[in-house]
Amino acid sequence: MRFSAFVALSVVAGVFASPAPQEESPAGRPGGGVRCPNGRTVRNRQCCSWFAIIPQLQAEIFNNQCNKGTRRVLQTFFHDAIGFSPALTNAGQFGGGGADGSIIAHSVIETTFVPNRALGPTIEALRAISIRNSVSFGDILNFANAVGLTNCPGAPRLEFLAGKSNSSQPSPPGLIPGPGNTADAILNRMGDAGFSHDETVDLLSAHTIAAQEALNLNAAATRAPFDSTPAVFDSQFFIETLLRGTVFTTGGPGFAEVLSPLPGEFRMQSDFALARDPRTSCRWQSMLTNSALVASRFRAAVAKLSVLGFNRNTLIDCSDVIPTPRAQINSPRIPAGLTTADLEGFCPGTPLPNMVVAPGPLQTVAVAAP
Ligand code: HEM
Ligand SMILES: *[C@@H]1O[C@H](CO)[C@@H](O)[C@H](O)[C@H]1NC(C)=O
């Protein structure tokens, strides 16, 4: 017993030459791991302290729901991380530190960026929890994002790597994609940050739990969602962005607003364009009927986003602290009142899948949760 434990430990220690923290494998736990004071088993002792932060996030930001707090944390996480440009670095300028928490550390500067103008309250809530628990701003963004998503049925259980440095510089301006951007501009920007066309589509699954509030201030579009189920992580966003547009939820075209298929739903020009662009349309269409696939692809793309600017091998895998997200029971469908003829296919040579049509009359999409 003693001997085999010693051998196992030596092998592990040999694999990681860096001073990454190692943990004993207590007898009787073949997979390794340690028991935290709360009784939960994790692979690395340093992960135990994260459990206590979960109830703080739930109480102060998410209220245990897939709500505005959850959505804003996800958006804040993206806007922090995408501040990363090898193109700028190659041009001799500072290219940004990626997923470094600079959006919190330098919020005075970064909240002046137009896409961040509504994120102040979210940033302040995260700052308070981060400082109270002595964890870095980069870490709290990843962690809060992973915990928030567990409130959204169907969301993936995200990876969580802890241990980022708390130091950062302000992101350069102009790196966050905008809803009025062309598909070209968005794909170039995401490509600069290291994301393929497919991965860009995978990341846009985020818009299945999203609404607009700061883009268009028209009262009719307050918290107007991008799909009919903004509290569920499903494939509806991909279906509904391919439905023929018929109505302006605001009554007329606002900035970056295009015709939506359902009253109450807001369709952004950028989502419209990427759903139809030949570089992204086939990936888009491949998402229509498989919410589990949407979730698994999103998980992989977010894992990449969350370490932009970092070497993942220097971080500690604390994914086992993240709770299991709620299950999703909806099946993919054409919303009531519309038909399969309203669905437009843009993937050359690949027919649209057979779709279930929800019964009943056309409904106005309800606003997303506050
Ligand atoms: C790449 C092109 C993208 C563009 C042009 C874009 C643009 C926007 C815009 C304009 C809004 C509305 C914000 C408001 O009015 O308050 C929004 C909402 C949102 N976006 Fe994106 N986005 C993109 C990608 C992403 C990605 C990759 C993520 C996350 C991984 C993300 C997460 C969100 C979330 C969660 C919301 C909802 C915020 C809320 O409901 O308060 N977006 N996006
Ligand atoms: C991170 O830096 C901020 C200043 O930007 C500071 O207020 C905070 O206490 C630091 N957090 C940690 C864990 O060092």
GROMACS .gro file of C-alpha atoms and ligand atoms in nm:
model
  427
    1MET     CA    1   0.000   0.000   0.000
    2ARG     CA    2   0.258   0.248   0.115
    3PHE     CA    3   0.487   0.149  -0.164
    4SER     CA    4   0.233   0.186  -0.444
    5ALA     CA    5   0.121   0.521  -0.308
    6PHE     CA    6   0.483   0.632  -0.312
    7VAL     CA    7   0.529   0.515  -0.671
    8ALA     CA    8   0.211   0.689  -0.786
    9LEU     CA    9   0.325   1.012  -0.625
   10SER     CA   10   0.669   0.992  -0.784
   11VAL     CA   11   0.519   0.941  -1.127
   12VAL     CA   12   0.292   1.241  -1.086
   13ALA     CA   13   0.577   1.454  -0.956
   14GLY     CA   14   0.791   1.349  -1.251
   15VAL     CA   15   0.532   1.452  -1.508
   16PHE     CA   16   0.500   1.807  -1.379
   17ALA     CA   17   0.846   1.953  -1.354
   18SER     CA   18   0.702   2.293  -1.261
   19PRO     CA   19   0.632   2.374  -0.896
   20ALA     CA   20   0.263   2.296  -0.959
   21PRO     CA   21   0.112   2.190  -0.628
   22GLN     CA   22   0.094   1.814  -0.578
   23GLU     CA   23  -0.149   1.629  -0.361
   24GLU     CA   24  -0.129   1.311  -0.162
   25SER     CA   25  -0.358   1.026  -0.259
   26PRO     CA   26  -0.515   0.913   0.066
   27ALA     CA   27  -0.555   0.540   0.100
   28GLY     CA   28  -0.894   0.417  -0.016
   29ARG     CA   29  -0.937   0.686  -0.280
   30PRO     CA   30  -0.794   0.526  -0.594
   31GLY     CA   31  -0.856   0.828  -0.816
   32GLY     CA   32  -0.652   1.047  -0.587
   33GLY     CA   33  -0.783   1.366  -0.438
   34VAL     CA   34  -0.835   1.522  -0.100
   35ARG     CA   35  -1.136   1.576   0.118
   36CYS     CA   36  -1.221   1.943   0.175
   37PRO     CA   37  -1.355   2.065   0.512
   38ASN     CA   38  -1.706   2.068   0.360
   39GLY     CA   39  -1.679   1.695   0.285
   40ARG     CA   40  -1.638   1.731  -0.089
   41THR     CA   41  -1.350   1.558  -0.266
   42VAL     CA   42  -1.134   1.754  -0.507
   43ARG     CA   43  -0.814   1.667  -0.688
   44ASN     CA   44  -0.616   1.959  -0.548
   45ARG     CA   45  -0.634   2.091  -0.193
   46GLN     CA   46  -0.600   2.449  -0.314
   47CYS     CA   47  -0.941   2.420  -0.479
   48CYS     CA   48  -1.128   2.376  -0.148
   49SER     CA   49  -1.148   2.748  -0.075
   50TRP     CA   50  -1.358   2.807  -0.388
   51PHE     CA   51  -1.663   2.624  -0.248
   52ALA     CA   52  -1.737   2.909  -0.008
   53ILE     CA   53  -1.755   3.160  -0.293
   54ILE     CA   54  -2.044   2.981  -0.468
   55PRO     CA   55  -2.316   3.089  -0.221
   56GLN     CA   56  -2.182   3.446  -0.227
   57LEU     CA   57  -2.214   3.463  -0.606
   58GLN     CA   58  -2.559   3.306  -0.595
   59ALA     CA   59  -2.683   3.544  -0.327
   60GLU     CA   60  -2.525   3.864  -0.455
   61ILE     CA   61  -2.546   3.827  -0.834
   62PHE     CA   62  -2.750   3.532  -0.963
   63ASN     CA   63  -3.024   3.472  -0.708
   64ASN     CA   64  -2.992   3.106  -0.815
   65GLN     CA   65  -3.141   3.192  -1.154
   66CYS     CA   66  -3.046   3.224  -1.517
   67ASN     CA   67  -3.113   3.595  -1.505
   68LYS     CA   68  -2.966   3.929  -1.595
   69GLY     CA   69  -2.681   3.881  -1.349
   70THR     CA   70  -2.592   3.549  -1.511
   71ARG     CA   71  -2.606   3.700  -1.859
   72ARG     CA   72  -2.404   4.006  -1.768
   73VAL     CA   73  -2.131   3.799  -1.603
   74LEU     CA   74  -2.098   3.592  -1.921
   75GLN     CA   75  -2.082   3.907  -2.132
   76THR     CA   76  -1.829   4.066  -1.896
   77PHE     CA   77  -1.615   3.753  -1.910
   78PHE     CA   78  -1.616   3.765  -2.292
   79HIS     CA   79  -1.540   4.136  -2.312
   80ASP     CA   80  -1.249   4.097  -2.070
   81ALA     CA   81  -1.098   3.797  -2.248
   82ILE     CA   82  -1.133   3.917  -2.607
   83GLY     CA   83  -0.907   4.213  -2.523
   84PHE     CA   84  -0.621   4.017  -2.676
   85SER     CA   85  -0.463   4.099  -3.010
   86PRO     CA   86  -0.147   3.936  -3.147
   87ALA     CA   87  -0.191   4.168  -3.448
   88LEU     CA   88  -0.140   4.472  -3.223
   89THR     CA   89   0.152   4.302  -3.049
   90ASN     CA   90   0.313   4.230  -3.387
   91ALA     CA   91   0.268   4.597  -3.475
   92GLY     CA   92   0.476   4.687  -3.170
   93GLN     CA   93   0.187   4.793  -2.948
   94PHE     CA   94   0.042   4.644  -2.630
   95GLY     CA   95  -0.203   4.379  -2.748
   96GLY     CA   96  -0.393   4.328  -2.422
   97GLY     CA   97  -0.363   4.060  -2.157
   98GLY     CA   98  -0.663   3.847  -2.255
   99ALA     CA   99  -0.866   3.685  -1.977
  100ASP     CA  100  -0.674   3.872  -1.708
  101GLY     CA  101  -0.953   4.053  -1.523
  102SER     CA  102  -0.841   4.391  -1.657
  103ILE     CA  103  -1.207   4.483  -1.710
  104ILE     CA  104  -1.236   4.488  -1.329
  105ALA     CA  105  -0.889   4.619  -1.239
  106HIS     CA  106  -0.912   4.900  -1.495
  107SER     CA  107  -1.287   4.945  -1.506
  108VAL     CA  108  -1.247   5.324  -1.506
  109ILE     CA  109  -1.093   5.293  -1.851
  110GLU     CA  110  -1.265   4.983  -1.989
  111THR     CA  111  -1.622   5.086  -1.900
  112THR     CA  112  -1.574   5.381  -2.134
  113PHE     CA  113  -1.565   5.127  -2.421
  114VAL     CA  114  -1.915   5.138  -2.576
  115PRO     CA  115  -1.984   4.759  -2.550
  116ASN     CA  116  -1.905   4.777  -2.175
  117ARG     CA  117  -2.119   5.075  -2.087
  118ALA     CA  118  -2.386   4.868  -1.907
  119LEU     CA  119  -2.144   4.638  -1.726
  120GLY     CA  120  -2.052   4.865  -1.433
  121PRO     CA  121  -2.283   4.710  -1.169
  122THR     CA  122  -2.173   4.357  -1.265
  123ILE     CA  123  -1.808   4.457  -1.246
  124GLU     CA  124  -1.857   4.615  -0.901
  125ALA     CA  125  -2.037   4.306  -0.768
  126LEU     CA  126  -1.753   4.085  -0.890
  127ARG     CA  127  -1.488   4.321  -0.751
  128ALA     CA  128  -1.644   4.302  -0.403
  129ILE     CA  129  -1.656   3.923  -0.401
  130SER     CA  130  -1.304   3.895  -0.542
  131ILE     CA  131  -1.148   4.125  -0.283
  132ARG     CA  132  -1.345   3.977   0.009
  133ASN     CA  133  -1.218   3.628  -0.082
  134SER     CA  134  -0.863   3.730  -0.184
  135VAL     CA  135  -0.886   3.580  -0.530
  136SER     CA  136  -0.765   3.750  -0.847
  137PHE     CA  137  -0.994   3.939  -1.082
  138GLY     CA  138  -0.911   3.700  -1.366
  139ASP     CA  139  -1.003   3.401  -1.150
  140ILE     CA  140  -1.331   3.548  -1.027
  141LEU     CA  141  -1.447   3.613  -1.383
  142ASN     CA  142  -1.391   3.252  -1.489
  143PHE     CA  143  -1.537   3.114  -1.171
  144ALA     CA  144  -1.844   3.336  -1.162
  145ASN     CA  145  -1.913   3.256  -1.525
  146ALA     CA  146  -1.898   2.882  -1.463
  147VAL     CA  147  -2.116   2.907  -1.151
  148GLY     CA  148  -2.369   3.139  -1.318
  149LEU     CA  149  -2.418   2.903  -1.609
  150THR     CA  150  -2.513   2.619  -1.373
  151ASN     CA  151  -2.839   2.813  -1.322
  152CYS     CA  152  -2.923   2.788  -1.693
  153PRO     CA  153  -3.080   2.449  -1.780
  154GLY     CA  154  -2.879   2.277  -2.053
  155ALA     CA  155  -2.559   2.475  -2.001
  156PRO     CA  156  -2.231   2.283  -2.000
  157ARG     CA  157  -2.034   2.234  -1.682
  158LEU     CA  158  -1.746   2.464  -1.768
  159GLU     CA  159  -1.381   2.405  -1.696
  160PHE     CA  160  -1.238   2.621  -1.416
  161LEU     CA  161  -0.863   2.676  -1.390
  162ALA     CA  162  -0.751   2.884  -1.091
  163GLY     CA  163  -0.436   3.073  -1.010
  164LYS     CA  164  -0.410   3.367  -1.249
  165SER     CA  165  -0.201   3.662  -1.149
  166ASN     CA  166  -0.396   3.965  -1.031
  167SER     CA  167  -0.186   4.214  -1.225
  168SER     CA  168  -0.300   4.350  -1.558
  169GLN     CA  169  -0.288   4.651  -1.785
  170PRO     CA  170  -0.595   4.814  -1.943
  171SER     CA  171  -0.708   4.648  -2.264
  172PRO     CA  172  -0.650   4.852  -2.580
  173PRO     CA  173  -0.978   4.996  -2.711
  174GLY     CA  174  -1.160   4.862  -3.016
  175LEU     CA  175  -1.109   4.488  -2.964
  176ILE     CA  176  -1.467   4.390  -2.871
  177PRO     CA  177  -1.679   4.292  -3.174
  178GLY     CA  178  -1.983   4.513  -3.232
  179PRO     CA  179  -2.335   4.431  -3.355
  180GLY     CA  180  -2.298   4.666  -3.652
  181ASN     CA  181  -1.976   4.496  -3.766
  182THR     CA  182  -1.970   4.297  -4.089
  183ALA     CA  183  -1.915   3.920  -4.075
  184ASP     CA  184  -1.572   3.994  -4.220
  185ALA     CA  185  -1.478   4.231  -3.940
  186ILE     CA  186  -1.600   3.992  -3.671
  187LEU     CA  187  -1.430   3.686  -3.819
  188ASN     CA  188  -1.105   3.881  -3.860
  189ARG     CA  189  -1.115   4.010  -3.502
  190MET     CA  190  -1.198   3.666  -3.360
  191GLY     CA  191  -0.934   3.513  -3.585
  192ASP     CA  192  -0.674   3.757  -3.451
  193ALA     CA  193  -0.761   3.638  -3.099
  194GLY     CA  194  -0.710   3.277  -3.214
  195PHE     CA  195  -1.062   3.157  -3.294
  196SER     CA  196  -1.155   2.974  -3.613
  197HIS     CA  197  -1.481   3.046  -3.793
  198ASP     CA  198  -1.632   2.734  -3.636
  199GLU     CA  199  -1.518   2.835  -3.288
  200THR     CA  200  -1.663   3.182  -3.336
  201VAL     CA  201  -2.001   3.023  -3.408
  202ASP     CA  202  -1.955   2.793  -3.108
  203LEU     CA  203  -1.895   3.096  -2.883
  204LEU     CA  204  -2.203   3.270  -3.018
  205SER     CA  205  -2.410   2.999  -2.849
  206ALA     CA  206  -2.388   3.246  -2.561
  207HIS     CA  207  -2.665   3.438  -2.735
  208THR     CA  208  -2.906   3.157  -2.646
  209ILE     CA  209  -2.910   3.310  -2.297
  210ALA     CA  210  -2.895   3.674  -2.399
  211ALA     CA  211  -3.098   3.989  -2.439
  212GLN     CA  212  -3.036   4.348  -2.538
  213GLU     CA  213  -3.077   4.642  -2.310
  214ALA     CA  214  -2.798   4.892  -2.376
  215LEU     CA  215  -2.780   4.868  -2.754
  216ASN     CA  216  -3.127   5.003  -2.825
  217LEU     CA  217  -3.289   5.215  -2.555
  218ASN     CA  218  -3.639   5.195  -2.704
  219ALA     CA  219  -3.872   5.083  -2.424
  220ALA     CA  220  -4.026   4.816  -2.648
  221ALA     CA  221  -3.686   4.643  -2.665
  222THR     CA  222  -3.587   4.650  -2.298
  223ARG     CA  223  -3.440   4.308  -2.221
  224ALA     CA  224  -3.573   4.182  -2.555
  225PRO     CA  225  -3.409   3.839  -2.593
  226PHE     CA  226  -3.221   3.699  -2.894
  227ASP     CA  227  -3.426   3.379  -2.878
  228SER     CA  228  -3.756   3.279  -2.723
  229THR     CA  229  -3.593   3.091  -2.432
  230PRO     CA  230  -3.332   3.327  -2.279
  231ALA     CA  231  -3.323   3.135  -1.950
  232VAL     CA  232  -3.243   2.802  -2.118
  233PHE     CA  233  -2.916   2.699  -2.282
  234ASP     CA  234  -3.054   2.533  -2.595
  235SER     CA  235  -3.033   2.547  -2.973
  236GLN     CA  236  -3.324   2.791  -3.017
  237PHE     CA  237  -3.094   3.085  -3.088
  238PHE     CA  238  -2.957   2.905  -3.396
  239ILE     CA  239  -3.306   2.808  -3.516
  240GLU     CA  240  -3.462   3.147  -3.462
  241THR     CA  241  -3.183   3.345  -3.630
  242LEU     CA  242  -3.254   3.139  -3.945
  243LEU     CA  243  -3.626   3.220  -3.949
  244ARG     CA  244  -3.739   3.475  -4.204
  245GLY     CA  245  -3.751   3.822  -4.046
  246THR     CA  246  -4.088   3.997  -4.043
  247VAL     CA  247  -4.102   4.248  -3.758
  248PHE     CA  248  -3.898   4.520  -3.591
  249THR     CA  249  -3.945   4.473  -3.219
  250THR     CA  250  -3.874   4.843  -3.165
  251GLY     CA  251  -4.121   4.944  -3.438
  252GLY     CA  252  -3.847   5.044  -3.680
  253PRO     CA  253  -3.489   4.963  -3.754
  254GLY     CA  254  -3.263   5.084  -3.476
  255PHE     CA  255  -2.884   5.072  -3.489
  256ALA     CA  256  -2.770   4.721  -3.584
  257GLU     CA  257  -3.129   4.597  -3.562
  258VAL     CA  258  -3.270   4.379  -3.840
  259LEU     CA  259  -3.613   4.221  -3.888
  260SER     CA  260  -3.690   3.953  -3.629
  261PRO     CA  261  -3.919   3.652  -3.683
  262LEU     CA  262  -4.116   3.703  -3.361
  263PRO     CA  263  -4.255   4.013  -3.193
  264GLY     CA  264  -4.059   4.082  -2.875
  265GLU     CA  265  -3.744   3.913  -3.004
  266PHE     CA  266  -3.446   4.130  -3.099
  267ARG     CA  267  -3.227   4.031  -3.393
  268MET     CA  268  -2.886   4.190  -3.427
  269GLN     CA  269  -2.734   4.256  -3.766
  270SER     CA  270  -2.417   4.066  -3.667
  271ASP     CA  271  -2.604   3.747  -3.574
  272PHE     CA  272  -2.811   3.775  -3.892
  273ALA     CA  273  -2.494   3.812  -4.100
  274LEU     CA  274  -2.300   3.525  -3.941
  275ALA     CA  275  -2.600   3.289  -3.971
  276ARG     CA  276  -2.594   3.351  -4.348
  277ASP     CA  277  -2.225   3.398  -4.428
  278PRO     CA  278  -2.077   3.110  -4.635
  279ARG     CA  279  -1.789   3.078  -4.385
  280THR     CA  280  -2.018   3.021  -4.086
  281SER     CA  281  -2.356   2.911  -4.222
  282CYS     CA  282  -2.283   2.536  -4.218
  283ARG     CA  283  -2.159   2.539  -3.858
  284TRP     CA  284  -2.466   2.746  -3.771
  285GLN     CA  285  -2.702   2.499  -3.936
  286SER     CA  286  -2.527   2.203  -3.768
  287MET     CA  287  -2.647   2.339  -3.432
  288LEU     CA  288  -3.021   2.342  -3.503
  289THR     CA  289  -3.147   2.018  -3.352
  290ASN     CA  290  -2.882   1.921  -3.100
  291SER     CA  291  -2.875   2.126  -2.783
  292ALA     CA  292  -2.621   1.888  -2.624
  293LEU     CA  293  -2.383   1.949  -2.915
  294VAL     CA  294  -2.430   2.325  -2.875
  295ALA     CA  295  -2.336   2.290  -2.508
  296SER     CA  296  -2.029   2.072  -2.564
  297ARG     CA  297  -1.889   2.294  -2.841
  298PHE     CA  298  -1.949   2.601  -2.626
  299ARG     CA  299  -1.764   2.436  -2.338
  300ALA     CA  300  -1.456   2.375  -2.553
  301ALA     CA  301  -1.453   2.724  -2.702
  302VAL     CA  302  -1.499   2.889  -2.361
  303ALA     CA  303  -1.213   2.681  -2.219
  304LYS     CA  304  -0.994   2.843  -2.484
  305LEU     CA  305  -1.136   3.191  -2.423
  306SER     CA  306  -1.082   3.167  -2.050
  307VAL     CA  307  -0.704   3.115  -2.085
  308LEU     CA  308  -0.634   3.372  -2.357
  309GLY     CA  309  -0.304   3.533  -2.266
  310PHE     CA  310  -0.217   3.255  -2.020
  311ASN     CA  311  -0.043   2.919  -2.030
  312ARG     CA  312  -0.302   2.671  -1.904
  313ASN     CA  313  -0.028   2.445  -1.765
  314THR     CA  314   0.058   2.707  -1.504
  315LEU     CA  315  -0.298   2.702  -1.364
  316ILE     CA  316  -0.465   2.459  -1.122
  317ASP     CA  317  -0.763   2.259  -1.247
  318CYS     CA  318  -1.042   2.326  -1.000
  319SER     CA  319  -1.323   2.219  -1.234
  320ASP     CA  320  -1.444   1.970  -0.975
  321VAL     CA  321  -1.570   2.262  -0.762
  322ILE     CA  322  -1.821   2.366  -1.028
  323PRO     CA  323  -2.171   2.229  -0.959
  324THR     CA  324  -2.357   2.029  -1.223
  325PRO     CA  325  -2.585   2.256  -1.428
  326ARG     CA  326  -2.957   2.197  -1.432
  327ALA     CA  327  -3.084   1.964  -1.704
  328GLN     CA  328  -3.272   2.095  -2.003
  329ILE     CA  329  -3.597   1.932  -2.114
  330ASN     CA  330  -3.714   2.146  -2.409
  331SER     CA  331  -3.679   1.993  -2.753
  332PRO     CA  332  -3.568   2.205  -3.050
  333ARG     CA  333  -3.865   2.349  -3.236
  334ILE     CA  334  -4.001   2.610  -3.473
  335PRO     CA  335  -4.191   2.851  -3.245
  336ALA     CA  336  -4.571   2.838  -3.249
  337GLY     CA  337  -4.737   3.031  -3.530
  338LEU     CA  338  -4.452   2.975  -3.776
  339THR     CA  339  -4.381   2.683  -4.007
  340THR     CA  340  -4.083   2.495  -4.150
  341ALA     CA  341  -4.128   2.712  -4.462
  342ASP     CA  342  -4.018   3.012  -4.252
  343LEU     CA  343  -3.679   2.849  -4.188
  344GLU     CA  344  -3.410   2.958  -4.433
  345GLY     CA  345  -3.112   2.734  -4.508
  346PHE     CA  346  -2.776   2.883  -4.607
  347CYS     CA  347  -2.546   2.580  -4.597
  348PRO     CA  348  -2.486   2.486  -4.961
  349GLY     CA  349  -2.559   2.122  -5.035
  350THR     CA  350  -2.689   2.038  -4.689
  351PRO     CA  351  -3.066   2.027  -4.652
  352LEU     CA  352  -3.226   2.166  -4.339
  353PRO     CA  353  -3.309   1.898  -4.079
  354ASN     CA  354  -3.668   1.799  -4.012
  355MET     CA  355  -3.799   2.029  -3.743
  356VAL     CA  356  -4.079   1.997  -3.490
  357VAL     CA  357  -4.325   2.287  -3.503
  358ALA     CA  358  -4.470   2.398  -3.169
  359PRO     CA  359  -4.851   2.402  -3.177
  360GLY     CA  360  -5.063   2.713  -3.122
  361PRO     CA  361  -5.081   3.073  -3.239
  362LEU     CA  362  -4.793   3.317  -3.282
  363GLN     CA  363  -4.680   3.457  -2.948
  364THR     CA  364  -4.494   3.767  -2.843
  365VAL     CA  365  -4.162   3.667  -2.689
  366ALA     CA  366  -4.149   3.760  -2.321
  367VAL     CA  367  -3.873   3.987  -2.193
  368ALA     CA  368  -3.570   3.818  -2.039
  369ALA     CA  369  -3.554   3.792  -1.659
  370PRO     CA  370  -3.425   4.101  -1.473
  371HEM     C1  371  -1.866   3.803  -3.174
  371HEM     C2  372  -1.966   3.883  -3.192
  371HEM     C3  373  -2.057   3.935  -3.085
  371HEM     C4  374  -2.123   4.053  -3.093
  371HEM     C5  375  -2.119   4.153  -3.209
  371HEM     C6  376  -2.200   4.067  -2.973
  371HEM     C7  377  -2.281   4.176  -2.944
  371HEM     C8  378  -2.371   4.182  -2.838
  371HEM     C9  379  -2.460   4.291  -2.810
  371HEM    C10  380  -2.466   4.424  -2.886
  371HEM    C11  381  -2.537   4.257  -2.705
  371HEM    C12  382  -2.647   4.341  -2.637
  371HEM    C13  383  -2.591   4.408  -2.516
  371HEM    C14  384  -2.690   4.504  -2.451
  371HEM     O1  385  -2.772   4.565  -2.520
  371HEM     O2  386  -2.689   4.517  -2.328
  371HEM    C15  387  -2.495   4.127  -2.663
  371HEM    C16  388  -2.547   4.058  -2.556
  371HEM    C17  389  -2.486   3.949  -2.499
  371HEM     N1  390  -2.371   3.886  -2.547
  371HEM    FE1  391  -2.283   3.915  -2.725
  371HEM     N2  392  -2.181   3.958  -2.895
  371HEM    C18  393  -2.092   3.876  -2.957
  371HEM    C19  394  -2.042   3.757  -2.907
  371HEM    C20  395  -2.063   3.713  -2.777
  371HEM    C21  396  -1.990   3.609  -2.713
  371HEM    C22  397  -1.878   3.529  -2.778
  371HEM    C23  398  -2.039   3.598  -2.586
  371HEM    C24  399  -1.999   3.506  -2.474
  371HEM    C25  400  -1.916   3.404  -2.488
  371HEM    C26  401  -2.148   3.692  -2.574
  371HEM    C27  402  -2.230   3.706  -2.464
  371HEM    C28  403  -2.340   3.789  -2.458
  371HEM    C29  404  -2.439   3.784  -2.352
  371HEM    C30  405  -2.445   3.684  -2.238
  371HEM    C31  406  -2.530   3.887  -2.378
  371HEM    C32  407  -2.657   3.921  -2.298
  371HEM    C33  408  -2.636   4.034  -2.200
  371HEM    C34  409  -2.767   4.065  -2.127
  371HEM     O3  410  -2.866   3.995  -2.147
  371HEM     O4  411  -2.768   4.159  -2.046
  371HEM     N3  412  -2.158   3.762  -2.690
  371HEM     N4  413  -2.395   4.082  -2.746
  372LIG     C1  414  -0.609   4.277  -0.712
  372LIG     O1  415  -0.574   4.409  -0.745
  372LIG     C2  416  -0.661   4.508  -0.694
  372LIG     C3  417  -0.613   4.641  -0.745
  372LIG     O2  418  -0.627   4.646  -0.884
  372LIG     C4  419  -0.667   4.503  -0.542
  372LIG     O3  420  -0.762   4.594  -0.493
  372LIG     C5  421  -0.705   4.363  -0.499
  372LIG     O4  422  -0.702   4.351  -0.359
  372LIG     C6  423  -0.609   4.262  -0.560
  372LIG     N1  424  -0.652   4.127  -0.523
  372LIG     C7  425  -0.566   4.033  -0.483
  372LIG     C8  426  -0.621   3.899  -0.454
  372LIG     O5  427  -0.447   4.055  -0.470
   0.00000   0.00000   0.00000
